[in-house]
Amino acid sequence: MLYATYDITSQRDEGPNTVGILLGQGRYGARAALVQLDIELAGGRKMQVVSDASWKGADGPIVSDSIYNGETYDARWRAVSLNDPPAGVLSAQTMPPIRMVGDLIPLTMASPRPGVYVYDFGQNFGGWIRLRVTGPAGTTVRLRHAELVYANGMVNVETLGGARATDTYTLRGAGDEEEYEPHFTYHGFRYVEVTGYPGTPPLNALLGRTVHADVKPVGGFAASKTILNQLQRLILWGTRTNLHGIPTDSDQRAERMGWMADAHLAAETAMLNFDMAAFYTNFLRDVRDDQQENGLVPNVAPASELVKPPTDPAWGAAYPLIAQYMYEHYGDRRILEKHFESLRRWADYLQATSENSISTVDRFGDWVAIERTPGSLVSTCFYYWSVDIVARAAAVLGKAAEAGRYGNGTQTGDALPLYLGMVPVPADGRLTTAANAAMAPVRARQAVPSRVFNNLRLDVLYTHDTHLTTGILGAKYIMPVLTRMGRPELAYDLATATTYPSWGFMIEHGATTLWEIWQHKTGGGMNSHNHPMFGSVGAWLYEALAGINFDVTQPGYRRIRIEPQVVRDLEFASGSLETVRGRICSAWSRAGDVLRMEITIPVGSTAGIVVPKTRLEDVSIEEGGRVVWQAGAFKPGVPGLTGGQETSTAVVLEVGPGTYVFERKGR
């Protein structure tokens, strides 16, 4: 640990003084700082201090620190002589800082063995512990962190993958209560094992500190089905506790890297729940910084020597996909402008490594799938999508030549999945959600595929008894595919299932964050119990059940489509989202054949409100007690409503900004 100081004695009239900072090793095992201090002195005089070679350093009270292994702190430390700092060049990061953002009180404390105390916080989370202790000088207290416990109550550290996850504090022994919490580490855990504590620790000797990038919450979702609310809770905890400078794959084991597939699968869900604009701006810069001369982007960002090329196209696709999502959700062209040339180089690399428009790189595929999908199909799918995004971005930026160059043909059409629209889609206008139309208008151009979609439907419904067999990639896209193809009730059944394999299976087995794999495993190996990638279903909760969608041709929610899926036994659902234009709210409830929809559209936006008929005839709709639709025709006169039309399954009302309360009735 380095204790860096700068002597400002010569700059002040008040006498000697120094500015000191503590530096940890961080993710890269090195210590460095870039500091600018603007100081206002007595009498209004101002000065600026900038870190340079004149700063000095020395070892401090933190004997060792590691984000994987923990921190060792000796409170008996006293200041020593200072040395010159190491040389280096740094640049400021452009993302929300990592902060302590909340506290968790332990639910229970048990003693499975003499002198061993295990605290249960009831929630798997990322952060550290604040310790309170009184005892003799030199007493050493150890805190070991774990996700799980064995049946005998001892902590199970097998899922940590070699990370020691242990913090050590040596008391100064001044006689008063001492308080310690780590500075330069964090852990993913639910349980804490305490040893070396002088006497028997009380329950309040430990306090959990939740630590992650301080991203502002912007969304909310709730529904009448308890398991959906539980699922949303798991998604929120799993997303935010894996935001530590980069979108990590896990927060507990000796890995915690920015795996690119994990990142793009969780990105839409993250943007619907948190303000991710600055965070992903910084992450995209990390990806671009690690791009090779031939256009290859890494499998993990920042790149790691532990993960060698080649990059799986489904992983590298995180670069264009997150850039696309940023443009769609925040309406900021600058993301496309800053990254277009690098995105184009990635597309060129994919084209150069393909044969007859089929990707030749097959490394990870549909990761952790129960039934394997051919890797070449998955890779080609994301090769197609990456190139298509570059073409769409070129069109947005007015680069006509590039848009034409990167436009896709139909040579691989038979091999690509329904989600990308390379097979037909319904002709009755069901292709309406953001996930369906996101920067790939090809999806809206063709007619219904009986064979391909029926194969999918029958496989889910009958072959596997309404259960998933996908890995992390298929789990994200199967939900919107089923919904837009007119089978939202089947997607709902998957979302609410509680038997293996399902999200509900995790909940039934005590999960408080989503797992890395569908199976319930607690031993060593790839068994993280906090992985955000399966949280991709969170976007479906907002888009399908709450019905909040956007029009990709008018990014930043200038054009909105509210299209809730009123399915099965679901009695109500609601969602809200703070966008760059203001708050969107969509809440619906039903009693018998009466459907009530409460909608808020922000200033500067327009919206299509899709009111489902749910097999009713003679549908009538009122807004605030005034009829706006009756006998198959729009009834003008209500402020904010500008028109309406009818399809075979719904009435679509056109509205401007405002808050509306619709009530649908029928026979």
Short mmCIF file of C-alpha atoms in Angstrom, two decimals, residues 152-338:
data_model
loop_
_atom_site.label_atom_id
_atom_site.label_comp_id
_atom_site.label_asym_id
_atom_site.label_seq_id
_atom_site.Cartn_x
_atom_site.Cartn_y
_atom_site.Cartn_z
CA ASN A 152 -22.96 -27.86 9.29
CA GLY A 153 -23.03 -24.05 9.17
CA MET A 154 -19.41 -23.51 8.07
CA VAL A 155 -18.85 -21.23 5.07
CA ASN A 156 -18.51 -22.86 1.65
CA VAL A 157 -15.77 -21.11 -0.35
CA GLU A 158 -15.69 -23.60 -3.23
CA THR A 159 -17.46 -21.20 -5.60
CA LEU A 160 -14.77 -18.51 -5.09
CA GLY A 161 -12.39 -20.07 -7.60
CA GLY A 162 -9.29 -19.57 -5.48
CA ALA A 163 -10.04 -16.05 -4.23
CA ARG A 164 -9.18 -15.90 -0.52
CA ALA A 165 -11.78 -13.18 0.05
CA THR A 166 -10.41 -12.56 3.55
CA ASP A 167 -9.92 -9.24 5.34
CA THR A 168 -7.60 -9.07 8.34
CA TYR A 169 -7.53 -6.36 11.00
CA THR A 170 -4.90 -6.07 13.76
CA LEU A 171 -6.04 -3.95 16.71
CA ARG A 172 -4.07 -0.98 18.02
CA GLY A 173 -5.47 -1.75 21.50
CA ALA A 174 -6.07 1.81 22.72
CA GLY A 175 -8.88 0.63 24.99
CA ASP A 176 -11.72 2.25 23.09
CA GLU A 177 -13.88 0.65 20.40
CA GLU A 178 -12.09 0.36 17.07
CA GLU A 179 -13.83 0.50 13.72
CA TYR A 180 -12.48 -0.89 10.46
CA GLU A 181 -13.71 -1.34 6.93
CA PRO A 182 -11.56 -2.13 3.88
CA HIS A 183 -10.34 0.49 1.44
CA PHE A 184 -9.11 -1.37 -1.65
CA THR A 185 -10.99 -4.61 -1.99
CA TYR A 186 -14.52 -5.88 -2.36
CA HIS A 187 -16.19 -9.24 -2.09
CA GLY A 188 -19.27 -11.02 -3.39
CA PHE A 189 -20.92 -12.74 -0.43
CA ARG A 190 -23.90 -13.44 1.75
CA TYR A 191 -22.07 -15.05 4.68
CA VAL A 192 -19.10 -13.87 6.73
CA GLU A 193 -16.97 -16.11 8.95
CA VAL A 194 -15.37 -14.26 11.88
CA THR A 195 -12.37 -15.72 13.73
CA GLY A 196 -9.95 -14.22 16.22
CA TYR A 197 -12.58 -11.92 17.72
CA PRO A 198 -11.83 -11.17 21.40
CA GLY A 199 -14.79 -12.67 23.23
CA THR A 200 -18.15 -13.42 21.65
CA PRO A 201 -19.13 -10.85 19.00
CA PRO A 202 -22.62 -9.31 19.16
CA LEU A 203 -24.86 -9.29 16.09
CA ASN A 204 -24.09 -5.61 15.45
CA ALA A 205 -20.32 -6.17 15.42
CA LEU A 206 -20.66 -6.47 11.63
CA LEU A 207 -22.46 -4.23 9.15
CA GLY A 208 -22.68 -5.03 5.44
CA ARG A 209 -21.69 -2.22 3.08
CA THR A 210 -23.05 -2.45 -0.46
CA VAL A 211 -20.45 -1.13 -2.89
CA HIS A 212 -20.68 -0.62 -6.65
CA ALA A 213 -20.66 2.02 -9.36
CA ASP A 214 -23.04 4.72 -8.21
CA VAL A 215 -25.53 4.48 -11.07
CA LYS A 216 -28.85 6.21 -10.52
CA PRO A 217 -31.98 4.00 -10.50
CA VAL A 218 -34.33 5.02 -13.33
CA GLY A 219 -36.82 2.15 -13.69
CA GLY A 220 -39.31 0.15 -11.71
CA PHE A 221 -41.40 -2.95 -12.39
CA ALA A 222 -44.10 -4.75 -10.39
CA ALA A 223 -46.80 -7.31 -11.13
CA SER A 224 -49.50 -9.37 -9.46
CA LYS A 225 -47.44 -12.56 -9.81
CA THR A 226 -45.10 -12.84 -6.83
CA ILE A 227 -42.42 -14.75 -8.69
CA LEU A 228 -42.06 -11.93 -11.21
CA ASN A 229 -41.38 -9.45 -8.42
CA GLN A 230 -38.86 -11.87 -6.94
CA LEU A 231 -37.24 -12.22 -10.35
CA GLN A 232 -37.00 -8.43 -10.70
CA ARG A 233 -35.34 -8.24 -7.28
CA LEU A 234 -32.73 -10.83 -8.26
CA ILE A 235 -32.04 -8.94 -11.48
CA LEU A 236 -31.54 -5.62 -9.68
CA TRP A 237 -29.12 -7.05 -7.12
CA GLY A 238 -27.23 -9.06 -9.71
CA THR A 239 -26.91 -6.11 -12.09
CA ARG A 240 -25.70 -3.43 -9.72
CA THR A 241 -23.39 -5.62 -7.66
CA ASN A 242 -21.51 -6.46 -10.86
CA LEU A 243 -20.82 -2.85 -11.81
CA HIS A 244 -17.27 -2.33 -10.56
CA GLY A 245 -15.48 -0.14 -13.07
CA ILE A 246 -16.53 -2.60 -15.77
CA PRO A 247 -19.59 -4.85 -16.15
CA THR A 248 -18.16 -7.93 -14.45
CA ASP A 249 -19.25 -11.51 -14.93
CA SER A 250 -19.24 -12.19 -11.19
CA ASP A 251 -18.30 -10.40 -7.98
CA GLN A 252 -17.08 -13.24 -5.79
CA ARG A 253 -14.51 -15.46 -7.47
CA ALA A 254 -10.98 -14.91 -8.77
CA GLU A 255 -12.20 -13.70 -12.17
CA ARG A 256 -14.51 -10.65 -12.21
CA MET A 257 -13.71 -9.74 -15.80
CA GLY A 258 -15.64 -7.83 -18.41
CA TRP A 259 -16.78 -10.79 -20.49
CA MET A 260 -18.30 -9.24 -23.57
CA ALA A 261 -21.28 -11.59 -24.01
CA ASP A 262 -22.28 -11.17 -20.38
CA ALA A 263 -22.04 -7.43 -20.91
CA HIS A 264 -24.31 -7.15 -23.94
CA LEU A 265 -26.85 -9.66 -22.67
CA ALA A 266 -27.34 -7.65 -19.47
CA ALA A 267 -27.07 -4.19 -21.08
CA GLU A 268 -30.70 -3.58 -22.08
CA THR A 269 -31.96 -4.73 -18.71
CA ALA A 270 -29.39 -2.49 -17.01
CA MET A 271 -30.48 0.55 -19.05
CA LEU A 272 -34.12 -0.02 -18.13
CA ASN A 273 -33.27 -0.07 -14.43
CA PHE A 274 -30.33 2.33 -14.06
CA ASP A 275 -28.79 5.38 -15.72
CA MET A 276 -26.02 3.60 -17.61
CA ALA A 277 -25.04 6.34 -20.09
CA ALA A 278 -21.72 7.29 -18.46
CA PHE A 279 -20.90 3.73 -17.41
CA TYR A 280 -21.23 2.24 -20.88
CA THR A 281 -19.54 5.26 -22.48
CA ASN A 282 -16.47 4.33 -20.44
CA PHE A 283 -16.80 0.61 -21.18
CA LEU A 284 -17.04 1.18 -24.93
CA ARG A 285 -13.83 3.18 -24.67
CA ASP A 286 -12.20 0.20 -22.93
CA VAL A 287 -13.26 -2.04 -25.82
CA ARG A 288 -11.97 0.39 -28.43
CA ASP A 289 -8.64 0.79 -26.60
CA ASP A 290 -8.07 -2.98 -26.80
CA GLN A 291 -9.03 -3.38 -30.46
CA GLN A 292 -6.24 -4.87 -32.56
CA GLU A 293 -4.96 -3.52 -35.86
CA ASN A 294 -6.89 -6.15 -37.82
CA GLY A 295 -10.16 -5.02 -36.21
CA LEU A 296 -10.43 -7.83 -33.65
CA VAL A 297 -11.99 -6.79 -30.35
CA PRO A 298 -11.33 -8.83 -27.17
CA ASN A 299 -13.46 -11.51 -25.55
CA VAL A 300 -13.10 -9.58 -22.29
CA ALA A 301 -12.63 -5.84 -21.83
CA PRO A 302 -10.27 -4.60 -20.62
CA ALA A 303 -8.31 -7.36 -22.37
CA SER A 304 -6.71 -10.06 -20.24
CA GLU A 305 -3.73 -12.31 -20.88
CA LEU A 306 -5.83 -15.11 -19.40
CA VAL A 307 -8.26 -15.03 -22.35
CA LYS A 308 -6.51 -15.36 -25.69
CA PRO A 309 -7.90 -14.71 -29.19
CA PRO A 310 -9.75 -15.57 -31.31
CA THR A 311 -12.84 -13.70 -30.23
CA ASP A 312 -16.17 -15.43 -30.56
CA PRO A 313 -18.46 -13.27 -32.76
CA ALA A 314 -21.22 -13.54 -30.14
CA TRP A 315 -18.81 -12.03 -27.60
CA GLY A 316 -17.29 -9.36 -29.82
CA ALA A 317 -20.81 -8.31 -30.86
CA ALA A 318 -21.01 -6.54 -27.50
CA TYR A 319 -19.17 -3.62 -29.10
CA PRO A 320 -21.76 -2.80 -31.81
CA LEU A 321 -24.71 -3.97 -29.69
CA ILE A 322 -23.99 -1.77 -26.67
CA ALA A 323 -23.27 1.16 -28.99
CA GLN A 324 -26.65 0.51 -30.63
CA TYR A 325 -28.47 0.28 -27.30
CA MET A 326 -26.86 3.54 -26.16
CA TYR A 327 -28.05 5.32 -29.29
CA GLU A 328 -31.55 3.88 -29.02
CA HIS A 329 -32.10 4.57 -25.32
CA TYR A 330 -30.33 7.92 -25.04
CA GLY A 331 -30.67 9.28 -28.56
CA ASP A 332 -27.04 10.45 -28.61
CA ARG A 333 -25.43 10.30 -32.06
CA ARG A 334 -22.01 10.99 -30.56
CA ILE A 335 -21.68 7.34 -29.50
CA LEU A 336 -22.02 6.25 -33.13
CA GLU A 337 -19.74 9.06 -34.31
CA LYS A 338 -16.98 8.23 -31.84
#
